[in-house]
PDB file of C-alpha atoms in Angstrom:
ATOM      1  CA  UNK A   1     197.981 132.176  97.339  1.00 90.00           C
ATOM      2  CA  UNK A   2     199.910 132.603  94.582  1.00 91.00           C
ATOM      3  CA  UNK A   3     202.723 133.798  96.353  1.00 94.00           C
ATOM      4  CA  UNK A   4     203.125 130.976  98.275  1.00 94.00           C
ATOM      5  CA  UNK A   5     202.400 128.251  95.852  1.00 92.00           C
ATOM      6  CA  UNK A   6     205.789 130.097  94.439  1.00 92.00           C
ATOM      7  CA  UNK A   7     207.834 129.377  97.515  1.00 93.00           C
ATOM      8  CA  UNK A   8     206.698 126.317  97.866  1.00 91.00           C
ATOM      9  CA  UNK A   9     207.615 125.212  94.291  1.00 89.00           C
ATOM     10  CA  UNK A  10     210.850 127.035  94.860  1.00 90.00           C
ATOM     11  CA  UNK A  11     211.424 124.867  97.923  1.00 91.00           C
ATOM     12  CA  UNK A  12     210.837 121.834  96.268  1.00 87.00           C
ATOM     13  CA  UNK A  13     213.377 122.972  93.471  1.00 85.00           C
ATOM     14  CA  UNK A  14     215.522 123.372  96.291  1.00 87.00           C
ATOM     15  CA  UNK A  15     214.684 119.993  97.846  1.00 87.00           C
ATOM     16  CA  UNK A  16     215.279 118.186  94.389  1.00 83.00           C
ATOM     17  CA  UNK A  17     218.580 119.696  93.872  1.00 83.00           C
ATOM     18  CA  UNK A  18     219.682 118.384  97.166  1.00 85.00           C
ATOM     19  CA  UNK A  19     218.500 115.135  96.654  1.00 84.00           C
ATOM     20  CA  UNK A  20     220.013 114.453  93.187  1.00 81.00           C
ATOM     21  CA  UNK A  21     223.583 115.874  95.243  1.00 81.00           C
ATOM     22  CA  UNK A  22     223.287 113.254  97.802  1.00 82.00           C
ATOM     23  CA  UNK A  23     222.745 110.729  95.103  1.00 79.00           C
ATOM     24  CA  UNK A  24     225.220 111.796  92.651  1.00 69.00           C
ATOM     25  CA  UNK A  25     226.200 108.780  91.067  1.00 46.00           C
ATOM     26  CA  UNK A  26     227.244 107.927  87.690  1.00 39.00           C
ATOM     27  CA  UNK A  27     223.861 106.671  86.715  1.00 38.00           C
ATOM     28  CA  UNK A  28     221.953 109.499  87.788  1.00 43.00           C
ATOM     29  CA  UNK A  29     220.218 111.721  84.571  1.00 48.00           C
ATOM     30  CA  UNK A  30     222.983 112.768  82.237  1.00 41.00           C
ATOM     31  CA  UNK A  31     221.333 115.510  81.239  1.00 38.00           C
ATOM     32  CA  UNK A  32     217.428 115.686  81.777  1.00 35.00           C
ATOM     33  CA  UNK A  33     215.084 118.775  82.742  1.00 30.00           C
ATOM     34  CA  UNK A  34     212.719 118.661  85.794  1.00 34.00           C
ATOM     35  CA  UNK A  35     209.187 120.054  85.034  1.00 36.00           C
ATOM     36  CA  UNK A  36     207.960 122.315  87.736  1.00 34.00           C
ATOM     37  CA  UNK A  37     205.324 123.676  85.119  1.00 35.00           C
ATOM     38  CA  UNK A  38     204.819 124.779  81.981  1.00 34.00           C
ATOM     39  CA  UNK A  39     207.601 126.887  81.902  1.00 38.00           C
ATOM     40  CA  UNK A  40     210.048 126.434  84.665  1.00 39.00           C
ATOM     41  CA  UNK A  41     212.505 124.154  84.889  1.00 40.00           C
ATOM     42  CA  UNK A  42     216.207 123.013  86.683  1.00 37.00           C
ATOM     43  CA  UNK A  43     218.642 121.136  85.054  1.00 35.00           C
ATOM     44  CA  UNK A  44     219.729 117.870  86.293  1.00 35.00           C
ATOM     45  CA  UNK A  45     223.427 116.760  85.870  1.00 37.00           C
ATOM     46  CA  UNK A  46     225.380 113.889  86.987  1.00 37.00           C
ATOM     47  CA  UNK A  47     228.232 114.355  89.455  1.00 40.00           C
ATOM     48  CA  UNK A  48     229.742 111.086  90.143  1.00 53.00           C
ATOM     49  CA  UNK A  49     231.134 111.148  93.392  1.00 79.00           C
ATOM     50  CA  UNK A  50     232.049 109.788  97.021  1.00 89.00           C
ATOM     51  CA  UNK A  51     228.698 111.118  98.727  1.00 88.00           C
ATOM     52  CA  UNK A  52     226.610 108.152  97.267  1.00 87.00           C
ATOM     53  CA  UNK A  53     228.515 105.484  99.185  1.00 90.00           C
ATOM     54  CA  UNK A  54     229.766 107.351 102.214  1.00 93.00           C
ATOM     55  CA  UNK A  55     227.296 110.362 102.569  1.00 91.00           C
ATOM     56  CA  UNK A  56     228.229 113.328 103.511  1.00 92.00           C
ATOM     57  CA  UNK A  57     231.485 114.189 106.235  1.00 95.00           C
ATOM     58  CA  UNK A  58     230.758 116.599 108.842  1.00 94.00           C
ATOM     59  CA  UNK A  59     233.539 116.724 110.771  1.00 97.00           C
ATOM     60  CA  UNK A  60     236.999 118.230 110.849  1.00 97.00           C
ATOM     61  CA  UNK A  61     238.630 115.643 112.310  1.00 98.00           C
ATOM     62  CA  UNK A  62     237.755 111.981 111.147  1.00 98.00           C
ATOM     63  CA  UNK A  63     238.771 108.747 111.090  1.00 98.00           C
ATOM     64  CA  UNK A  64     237.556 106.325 108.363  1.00 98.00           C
ATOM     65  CA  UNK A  65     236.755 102.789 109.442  1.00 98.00           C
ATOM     66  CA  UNK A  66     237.029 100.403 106.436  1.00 97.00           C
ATOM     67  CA  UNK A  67     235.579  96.830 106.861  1.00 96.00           C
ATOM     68  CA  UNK A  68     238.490  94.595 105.037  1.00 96.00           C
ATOM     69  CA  UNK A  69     236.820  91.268 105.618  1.00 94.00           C
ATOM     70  CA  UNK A  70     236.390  88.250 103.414  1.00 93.00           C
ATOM     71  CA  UNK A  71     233.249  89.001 103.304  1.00 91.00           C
ATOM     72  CA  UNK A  72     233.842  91.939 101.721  1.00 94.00           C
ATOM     73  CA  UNK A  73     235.915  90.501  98.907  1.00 93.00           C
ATOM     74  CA  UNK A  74     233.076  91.359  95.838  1.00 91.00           C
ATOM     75  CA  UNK A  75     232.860  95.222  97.206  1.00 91.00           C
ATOM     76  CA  UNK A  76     236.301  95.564  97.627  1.00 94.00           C
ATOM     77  CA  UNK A  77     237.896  97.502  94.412  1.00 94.00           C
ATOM     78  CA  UNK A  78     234.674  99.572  94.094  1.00 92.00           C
ATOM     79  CA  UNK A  79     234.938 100.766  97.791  1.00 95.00           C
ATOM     80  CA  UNK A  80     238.614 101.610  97.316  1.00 96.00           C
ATOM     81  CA  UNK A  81     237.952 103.620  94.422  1.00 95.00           C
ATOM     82  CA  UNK A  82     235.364 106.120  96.432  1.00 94.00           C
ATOM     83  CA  UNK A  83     237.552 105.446  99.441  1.00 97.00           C
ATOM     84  CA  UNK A  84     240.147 107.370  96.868  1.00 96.00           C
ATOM     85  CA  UNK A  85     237.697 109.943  95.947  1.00 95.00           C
ATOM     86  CA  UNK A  86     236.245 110.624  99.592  1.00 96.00           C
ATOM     87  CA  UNK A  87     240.160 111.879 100.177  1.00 97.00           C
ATOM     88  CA  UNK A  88     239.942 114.054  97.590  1.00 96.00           C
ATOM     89  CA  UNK A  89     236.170 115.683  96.950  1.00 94.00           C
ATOM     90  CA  UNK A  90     235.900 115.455 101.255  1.00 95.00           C
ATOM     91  CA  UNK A  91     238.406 115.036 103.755  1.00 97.00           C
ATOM     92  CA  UNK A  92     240.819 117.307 101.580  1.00 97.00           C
ATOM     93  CA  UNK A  93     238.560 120.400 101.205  1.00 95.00           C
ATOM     94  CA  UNK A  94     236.593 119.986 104.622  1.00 94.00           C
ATOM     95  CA  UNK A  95     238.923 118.329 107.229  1.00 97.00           C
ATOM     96  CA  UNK A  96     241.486 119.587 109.552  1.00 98.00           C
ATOM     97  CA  UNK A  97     243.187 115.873 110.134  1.00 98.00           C
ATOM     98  CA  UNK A  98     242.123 112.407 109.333  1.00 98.00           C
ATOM     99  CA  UNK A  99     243.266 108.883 109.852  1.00 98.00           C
ATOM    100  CA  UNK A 100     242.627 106.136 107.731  1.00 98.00           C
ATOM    101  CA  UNK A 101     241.959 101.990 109.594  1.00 98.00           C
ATOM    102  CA  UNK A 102     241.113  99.068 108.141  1.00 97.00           C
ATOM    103  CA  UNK A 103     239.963  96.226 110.056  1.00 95.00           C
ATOM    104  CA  UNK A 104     239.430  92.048 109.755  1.00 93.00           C
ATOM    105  CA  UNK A 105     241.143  89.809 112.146  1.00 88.00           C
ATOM    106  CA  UNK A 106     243.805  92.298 112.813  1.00 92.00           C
ATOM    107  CA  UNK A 107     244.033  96.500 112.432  1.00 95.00           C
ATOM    108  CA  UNK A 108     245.533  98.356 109.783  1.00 96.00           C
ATOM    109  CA  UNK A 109     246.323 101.900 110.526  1.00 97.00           C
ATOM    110  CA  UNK A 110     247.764 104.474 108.061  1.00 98.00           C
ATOM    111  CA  UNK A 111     248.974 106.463 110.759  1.00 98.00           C
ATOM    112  CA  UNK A 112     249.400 106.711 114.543  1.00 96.00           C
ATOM    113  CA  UNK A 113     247.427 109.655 114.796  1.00 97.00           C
ATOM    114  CA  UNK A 114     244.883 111.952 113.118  1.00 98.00           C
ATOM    115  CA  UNK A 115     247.437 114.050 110.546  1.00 98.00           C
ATOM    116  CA  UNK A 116     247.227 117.384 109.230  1.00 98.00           C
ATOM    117  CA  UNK A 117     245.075 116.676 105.773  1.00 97.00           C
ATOM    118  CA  UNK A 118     247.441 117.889 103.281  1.00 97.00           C
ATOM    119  CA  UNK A 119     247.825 116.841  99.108  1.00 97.00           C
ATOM    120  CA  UNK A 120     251.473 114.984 100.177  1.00 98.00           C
ATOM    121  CA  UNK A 121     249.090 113.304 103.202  1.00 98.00           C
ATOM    122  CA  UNK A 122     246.187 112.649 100.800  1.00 97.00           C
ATOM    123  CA  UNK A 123     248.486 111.373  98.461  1.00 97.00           C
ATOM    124  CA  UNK A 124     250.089 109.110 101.167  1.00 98.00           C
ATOM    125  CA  UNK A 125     246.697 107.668 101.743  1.00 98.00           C
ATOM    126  CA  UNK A 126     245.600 106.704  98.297  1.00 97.00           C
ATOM    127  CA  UNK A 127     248.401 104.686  98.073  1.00 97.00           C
ATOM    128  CA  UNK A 128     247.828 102.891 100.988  1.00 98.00           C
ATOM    129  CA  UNK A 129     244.314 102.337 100.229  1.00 97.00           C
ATOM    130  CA  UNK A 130     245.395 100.814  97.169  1.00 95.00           C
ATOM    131  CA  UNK A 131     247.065  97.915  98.790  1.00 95.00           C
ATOM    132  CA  UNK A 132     244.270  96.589 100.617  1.00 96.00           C
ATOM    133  CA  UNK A 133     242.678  93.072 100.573  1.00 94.00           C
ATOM    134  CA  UNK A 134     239.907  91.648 102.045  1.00 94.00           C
ATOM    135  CA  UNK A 135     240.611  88.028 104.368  1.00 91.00           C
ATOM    136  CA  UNK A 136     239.335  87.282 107.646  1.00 88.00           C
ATOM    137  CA  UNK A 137     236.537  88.026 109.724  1.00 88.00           C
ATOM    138  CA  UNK A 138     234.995  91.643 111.157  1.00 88.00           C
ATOM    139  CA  UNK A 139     236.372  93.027 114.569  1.00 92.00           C
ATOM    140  CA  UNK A 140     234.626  95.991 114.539  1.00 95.00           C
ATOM    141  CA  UNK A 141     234.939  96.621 118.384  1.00 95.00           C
ATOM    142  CA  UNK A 142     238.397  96.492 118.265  1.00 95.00           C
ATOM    143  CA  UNK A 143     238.485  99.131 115.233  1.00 96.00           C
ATOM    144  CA  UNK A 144     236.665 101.432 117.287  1.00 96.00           C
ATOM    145  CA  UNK A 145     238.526 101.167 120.364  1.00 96.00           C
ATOM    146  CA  UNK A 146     241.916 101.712 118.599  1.00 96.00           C
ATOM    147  CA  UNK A 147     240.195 104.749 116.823  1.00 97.00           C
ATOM    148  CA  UNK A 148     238.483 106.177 119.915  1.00 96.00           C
ATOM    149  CA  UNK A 149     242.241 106.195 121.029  1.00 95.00           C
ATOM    150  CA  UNK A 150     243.156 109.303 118.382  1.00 97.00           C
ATOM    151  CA  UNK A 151     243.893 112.802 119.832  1.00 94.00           C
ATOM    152  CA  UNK A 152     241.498 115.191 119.170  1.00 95.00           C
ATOM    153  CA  UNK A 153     238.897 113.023 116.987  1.00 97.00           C
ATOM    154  CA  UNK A 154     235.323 114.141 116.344  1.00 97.00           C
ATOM    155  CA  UNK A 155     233.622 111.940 113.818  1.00 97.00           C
ATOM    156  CA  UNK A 156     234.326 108.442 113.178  1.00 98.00           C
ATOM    157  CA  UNK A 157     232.486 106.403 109.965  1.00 98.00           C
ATOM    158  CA  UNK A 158     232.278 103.051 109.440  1.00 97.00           C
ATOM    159  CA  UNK A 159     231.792 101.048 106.564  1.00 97.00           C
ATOM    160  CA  UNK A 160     230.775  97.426 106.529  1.00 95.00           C
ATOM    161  CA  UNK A 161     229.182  94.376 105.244  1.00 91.00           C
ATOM    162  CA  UNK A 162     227.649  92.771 108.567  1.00 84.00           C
ATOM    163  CA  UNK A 163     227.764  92.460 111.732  1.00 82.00           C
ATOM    164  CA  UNK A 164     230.727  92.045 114.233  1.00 86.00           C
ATOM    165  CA  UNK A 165     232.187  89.361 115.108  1.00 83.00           C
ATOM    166  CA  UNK A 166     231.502  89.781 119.072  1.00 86.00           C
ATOM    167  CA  UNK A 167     227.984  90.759 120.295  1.00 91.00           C
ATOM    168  CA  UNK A 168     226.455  93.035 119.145  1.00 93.00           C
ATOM    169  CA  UNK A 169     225.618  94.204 122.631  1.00 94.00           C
ATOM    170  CA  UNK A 170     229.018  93.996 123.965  1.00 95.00           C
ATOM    171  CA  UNK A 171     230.131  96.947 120.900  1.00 95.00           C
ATOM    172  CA  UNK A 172     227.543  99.109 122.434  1.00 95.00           C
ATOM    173  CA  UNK A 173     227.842  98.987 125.763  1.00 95.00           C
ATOM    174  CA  UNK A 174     231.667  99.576 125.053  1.00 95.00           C
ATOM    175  CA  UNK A 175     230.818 102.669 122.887  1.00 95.00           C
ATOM    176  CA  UNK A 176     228.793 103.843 125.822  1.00 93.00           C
ATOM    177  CA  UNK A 177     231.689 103.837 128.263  1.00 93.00           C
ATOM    178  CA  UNK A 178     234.295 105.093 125.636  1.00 93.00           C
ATOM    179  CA  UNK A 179     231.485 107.896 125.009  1.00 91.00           C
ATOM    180  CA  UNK A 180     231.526 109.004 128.345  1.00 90.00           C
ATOM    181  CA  UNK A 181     235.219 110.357 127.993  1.00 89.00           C
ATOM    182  CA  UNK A 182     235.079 111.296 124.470  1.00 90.00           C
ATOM    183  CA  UNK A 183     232.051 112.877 122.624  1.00 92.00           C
ATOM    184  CA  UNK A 184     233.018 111.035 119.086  1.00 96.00           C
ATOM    185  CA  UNK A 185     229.975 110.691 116.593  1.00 97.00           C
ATOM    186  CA  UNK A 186     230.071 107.300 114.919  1.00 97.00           C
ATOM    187  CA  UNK A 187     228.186 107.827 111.276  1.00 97.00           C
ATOM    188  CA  UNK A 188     227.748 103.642 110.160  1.00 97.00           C
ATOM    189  CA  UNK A 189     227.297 102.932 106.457  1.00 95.00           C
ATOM    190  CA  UNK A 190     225.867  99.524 105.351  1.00 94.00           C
ATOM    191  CA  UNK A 191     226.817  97.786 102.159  1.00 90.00           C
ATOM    192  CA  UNK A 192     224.410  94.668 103.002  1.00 85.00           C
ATOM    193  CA  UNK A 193     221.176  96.632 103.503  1.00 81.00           C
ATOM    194  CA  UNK A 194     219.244  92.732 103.089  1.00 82.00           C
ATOM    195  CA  UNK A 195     220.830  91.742 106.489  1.00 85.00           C
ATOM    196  CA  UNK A 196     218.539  93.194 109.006  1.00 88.00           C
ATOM    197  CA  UNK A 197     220.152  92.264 111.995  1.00 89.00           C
ATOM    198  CA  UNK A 198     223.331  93.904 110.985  1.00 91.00           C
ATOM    199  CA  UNK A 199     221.025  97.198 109.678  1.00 92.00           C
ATOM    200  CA  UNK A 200     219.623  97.337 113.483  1.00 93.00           C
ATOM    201  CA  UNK A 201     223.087  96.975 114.791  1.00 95.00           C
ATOM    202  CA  UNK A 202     224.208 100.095 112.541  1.00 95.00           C
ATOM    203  CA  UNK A 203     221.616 101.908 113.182  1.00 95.00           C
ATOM    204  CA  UNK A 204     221.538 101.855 117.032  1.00 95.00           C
ATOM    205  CA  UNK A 205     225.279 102.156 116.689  1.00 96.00           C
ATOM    206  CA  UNK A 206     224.729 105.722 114.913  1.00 96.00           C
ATOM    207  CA  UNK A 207     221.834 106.794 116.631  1.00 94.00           C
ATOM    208  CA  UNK A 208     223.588 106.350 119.951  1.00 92.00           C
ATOM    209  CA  UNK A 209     225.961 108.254 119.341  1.00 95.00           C
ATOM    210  CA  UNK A 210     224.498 111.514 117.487  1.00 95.00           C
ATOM    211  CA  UNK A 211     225.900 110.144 114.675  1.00 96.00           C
ATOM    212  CA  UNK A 212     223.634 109.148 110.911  1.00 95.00           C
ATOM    213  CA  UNK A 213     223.180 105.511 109.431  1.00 95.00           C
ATOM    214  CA  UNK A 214     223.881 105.526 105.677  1.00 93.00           C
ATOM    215  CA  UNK A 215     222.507 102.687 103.170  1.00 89.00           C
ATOM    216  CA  UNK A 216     224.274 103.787  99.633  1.00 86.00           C
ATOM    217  CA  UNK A 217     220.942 103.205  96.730  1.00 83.00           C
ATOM    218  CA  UNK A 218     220.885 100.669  94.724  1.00 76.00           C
ATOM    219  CA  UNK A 219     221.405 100.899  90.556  1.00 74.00           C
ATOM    220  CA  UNK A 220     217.741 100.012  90.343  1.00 75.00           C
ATOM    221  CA  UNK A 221     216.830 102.583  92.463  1.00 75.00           C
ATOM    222  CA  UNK A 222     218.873 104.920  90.757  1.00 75.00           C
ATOM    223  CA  UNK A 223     217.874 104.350  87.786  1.00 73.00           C
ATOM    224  CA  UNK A 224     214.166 104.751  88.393  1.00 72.00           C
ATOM    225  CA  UNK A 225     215.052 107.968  90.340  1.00 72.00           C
ATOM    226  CA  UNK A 226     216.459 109.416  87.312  1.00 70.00           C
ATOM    227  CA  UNK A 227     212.809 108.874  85.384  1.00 64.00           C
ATOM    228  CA  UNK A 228     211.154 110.104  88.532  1.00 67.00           C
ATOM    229  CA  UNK A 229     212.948 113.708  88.843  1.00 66.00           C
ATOM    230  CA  UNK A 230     212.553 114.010  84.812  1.00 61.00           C
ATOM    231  CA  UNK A 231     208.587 113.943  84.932  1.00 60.00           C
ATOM    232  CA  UNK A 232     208.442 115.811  88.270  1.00 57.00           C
ATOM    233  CA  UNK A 233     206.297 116.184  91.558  1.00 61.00           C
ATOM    234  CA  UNK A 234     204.078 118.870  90.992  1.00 59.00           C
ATOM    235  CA  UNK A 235     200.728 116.687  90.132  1.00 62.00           C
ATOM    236  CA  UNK A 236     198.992 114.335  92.936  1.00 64.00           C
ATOM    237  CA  UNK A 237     199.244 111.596  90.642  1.00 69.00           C
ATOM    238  CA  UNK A 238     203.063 111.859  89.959  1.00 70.00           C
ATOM    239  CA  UNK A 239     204.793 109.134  91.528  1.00 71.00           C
ATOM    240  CA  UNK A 240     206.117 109.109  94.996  1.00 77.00           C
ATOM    241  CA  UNK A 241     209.607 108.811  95.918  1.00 81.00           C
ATOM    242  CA  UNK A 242     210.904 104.888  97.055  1.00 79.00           C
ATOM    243  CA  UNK A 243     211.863 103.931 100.416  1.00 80.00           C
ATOM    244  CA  UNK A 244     215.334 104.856 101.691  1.00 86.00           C
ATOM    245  CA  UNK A 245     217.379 103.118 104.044  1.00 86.00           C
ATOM    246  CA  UNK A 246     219.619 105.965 104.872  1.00 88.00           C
ATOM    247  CA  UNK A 247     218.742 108.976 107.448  1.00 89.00           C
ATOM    248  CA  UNK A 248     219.741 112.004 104.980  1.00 87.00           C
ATOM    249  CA  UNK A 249     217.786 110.819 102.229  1.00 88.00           C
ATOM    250  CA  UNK A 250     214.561 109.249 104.265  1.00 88.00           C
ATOM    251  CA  UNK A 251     214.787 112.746 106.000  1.00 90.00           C
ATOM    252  CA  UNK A 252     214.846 114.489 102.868  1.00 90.00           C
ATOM    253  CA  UNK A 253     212.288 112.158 101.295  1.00 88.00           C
ATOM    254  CA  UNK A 254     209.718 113.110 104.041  1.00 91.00           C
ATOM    255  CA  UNK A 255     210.089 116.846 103.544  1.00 92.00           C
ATOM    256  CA  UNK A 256     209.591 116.043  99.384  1.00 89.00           C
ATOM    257  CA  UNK A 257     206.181 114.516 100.720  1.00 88.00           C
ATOM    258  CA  UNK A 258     205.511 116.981 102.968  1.00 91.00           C
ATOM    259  CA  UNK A 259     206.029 120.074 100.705  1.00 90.00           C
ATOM    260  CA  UNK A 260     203.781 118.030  97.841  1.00 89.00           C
ATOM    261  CA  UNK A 261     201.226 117.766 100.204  1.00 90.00           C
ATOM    262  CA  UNK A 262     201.159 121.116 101.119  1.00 92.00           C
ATOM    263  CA  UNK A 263     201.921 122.273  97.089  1.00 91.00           C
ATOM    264  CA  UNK A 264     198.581 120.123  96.119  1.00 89.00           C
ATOM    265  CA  UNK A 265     196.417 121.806  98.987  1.00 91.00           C
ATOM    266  CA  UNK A 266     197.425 125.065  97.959  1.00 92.00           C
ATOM    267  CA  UNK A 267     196.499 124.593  94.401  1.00 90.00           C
ATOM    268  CA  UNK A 268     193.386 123.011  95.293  1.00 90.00           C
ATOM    269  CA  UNK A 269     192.216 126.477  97.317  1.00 91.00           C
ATOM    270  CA  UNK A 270     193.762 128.387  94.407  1.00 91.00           C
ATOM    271  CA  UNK A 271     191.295 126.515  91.974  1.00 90.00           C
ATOM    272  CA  UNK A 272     188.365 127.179  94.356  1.00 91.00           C
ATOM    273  CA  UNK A 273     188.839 130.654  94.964  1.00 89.00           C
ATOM    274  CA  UNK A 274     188.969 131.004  90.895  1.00 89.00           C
ATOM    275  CA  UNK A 275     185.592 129.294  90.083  1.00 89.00           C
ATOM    276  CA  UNK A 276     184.222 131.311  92.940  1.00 87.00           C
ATOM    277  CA  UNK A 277     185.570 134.757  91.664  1.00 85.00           C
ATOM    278  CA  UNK A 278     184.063 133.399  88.248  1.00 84.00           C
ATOM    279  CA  UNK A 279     181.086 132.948  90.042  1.00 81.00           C
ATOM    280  CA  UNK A 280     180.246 136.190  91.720  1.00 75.00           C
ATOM    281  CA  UNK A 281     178.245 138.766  89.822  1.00 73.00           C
ATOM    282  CA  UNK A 282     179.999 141.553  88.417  1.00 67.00           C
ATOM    283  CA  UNK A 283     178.569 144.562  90.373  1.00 63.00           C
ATOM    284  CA  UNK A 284     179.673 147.970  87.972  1.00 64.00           C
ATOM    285  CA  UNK A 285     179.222 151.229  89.374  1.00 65.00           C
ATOM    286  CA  UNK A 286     177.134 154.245  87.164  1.00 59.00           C
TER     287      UNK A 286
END
């Protein structure tokens, strides 16, 4: 029993560090300790970074499908900036080739085609992503049919506000027959997880297609997050994690649960089998 209340603590350590990675922000603990017991610990640090609005890329060969609408006017400069660091922390380190598209009433590619992710390319890119403004309204279907047109692509992701400006059903059904030719993952990310109707869209759009629906978390969120991984999860009356939007971190969030459950049981029998050991008569041989 004790052996495997070990592992599971060390799974949950395990489980904590990946969940503080997919929420590295730069609100997240500065510098806090989480209490697995008495006296074991793992630090927490914060790692500002790309992976709290865009997840994580899987993919070698990508195409990044950036929602330039008016709509999108008061999330503008802070998507460029992790648009900028997604080049570098991702795309440059994990990609073979990318492409870069921005969409509103017209397209904006940075290239023809997917190119070889180099620094002169990523360089190239961050300057173009600089220039960007947000006017007009959201053709999303026509984004992803001029990006389902790239040689050799794998994953596409798209970021946006809200919904497209054509139905909803129409995107799909055209995603289904462009599917058919080309097995391209669309990951969505949401930056209006209040509108529900566009949240459905997304997610049907990424669970169609193999791909993951991504909902960035909120400063509130964060910030209560932070006080949550200081106290810990090891007793039953810790709190529980909040409800995520996102697959990864809902995912992730149900295996915390799961492994608390499962820590809790553990210690209960542990407890039991002590009082009964207590219990029993001590038989001494003469």
């Amino acid at each position: 029993m004790e052996v495997y209340i070990r592992h599971l603590e060390k799974v949950l350590r395990h489980y904590v560090q990946r969940l503080q990675w997919l929420l590295s922000g730069p609100v997240l603990c500065s510098r806090t300790w989480y209490r697995w017991s008495t006296d074991r610990g793992v630090m927490m640090t914060a790692a500002p970074g790309s992976r709290r609005l865009f997840g994580t890329v899987l993919e070698s060969k990508v195409c990044i499908l950036l929602d330039t609408s008016g709509s999108m006017g008061p999330y503008l400069q802070q998507v460029k900036t992790k648009l900028v660091l997604l080049i570098w922390e991702q795309l440059r380190k994990r990609c073979d080739s990318f492409n870069l598209l921005s969409f509103a009433e017209s397209l904006q590619s940075w290239q023809d085609t997917l190119v070889e992710t180099t620094d002169a390319a990523c360089h190239e890119a961050m300057q173009w992503v600089t220039h960007l403004q947000a006017e007009g309204s959201t053709s999303i279907l026509q984004a992803l049919l001029k990006a389902f047109s790239f040689h050799d692509l794998e994953g596409l992701y798209l970021l946006t506000d809200g919904k497209p400006d054509t139905s909803c059903s129409l995107v799909l059904n055209e995603v289904q027959r462009l599917r058919e030719k080309r097995d391209v993952k669309v990951h969505t990310i949401s930056l209006n997880c209040s509108d529900r109707a566009a949240v459905e869209f997304l997610r049907k759009l990424a669970s169609f297609t193999g791909g993951r629906y991504h909902c960035p978390v909120g400063e509130d969120t964060l910030s209560r997050m932070c006080g949550l991984l200081t106290k810990g999860f090891i007793n039953e009356n810790d709190p529980t994690l909040p409800p995520f939007e996102g697959d990864d971190l809902r995912r992730l969030a149900q295996e915390i649960t799961k492994a608390r459950s499962f820590l809790w049981q553990a210690q209960s029998f542990r407890s039991q089998l002590q009082k009964k050991n207590d219990a029993e008569p001590k038989v001494t041989l003469s």
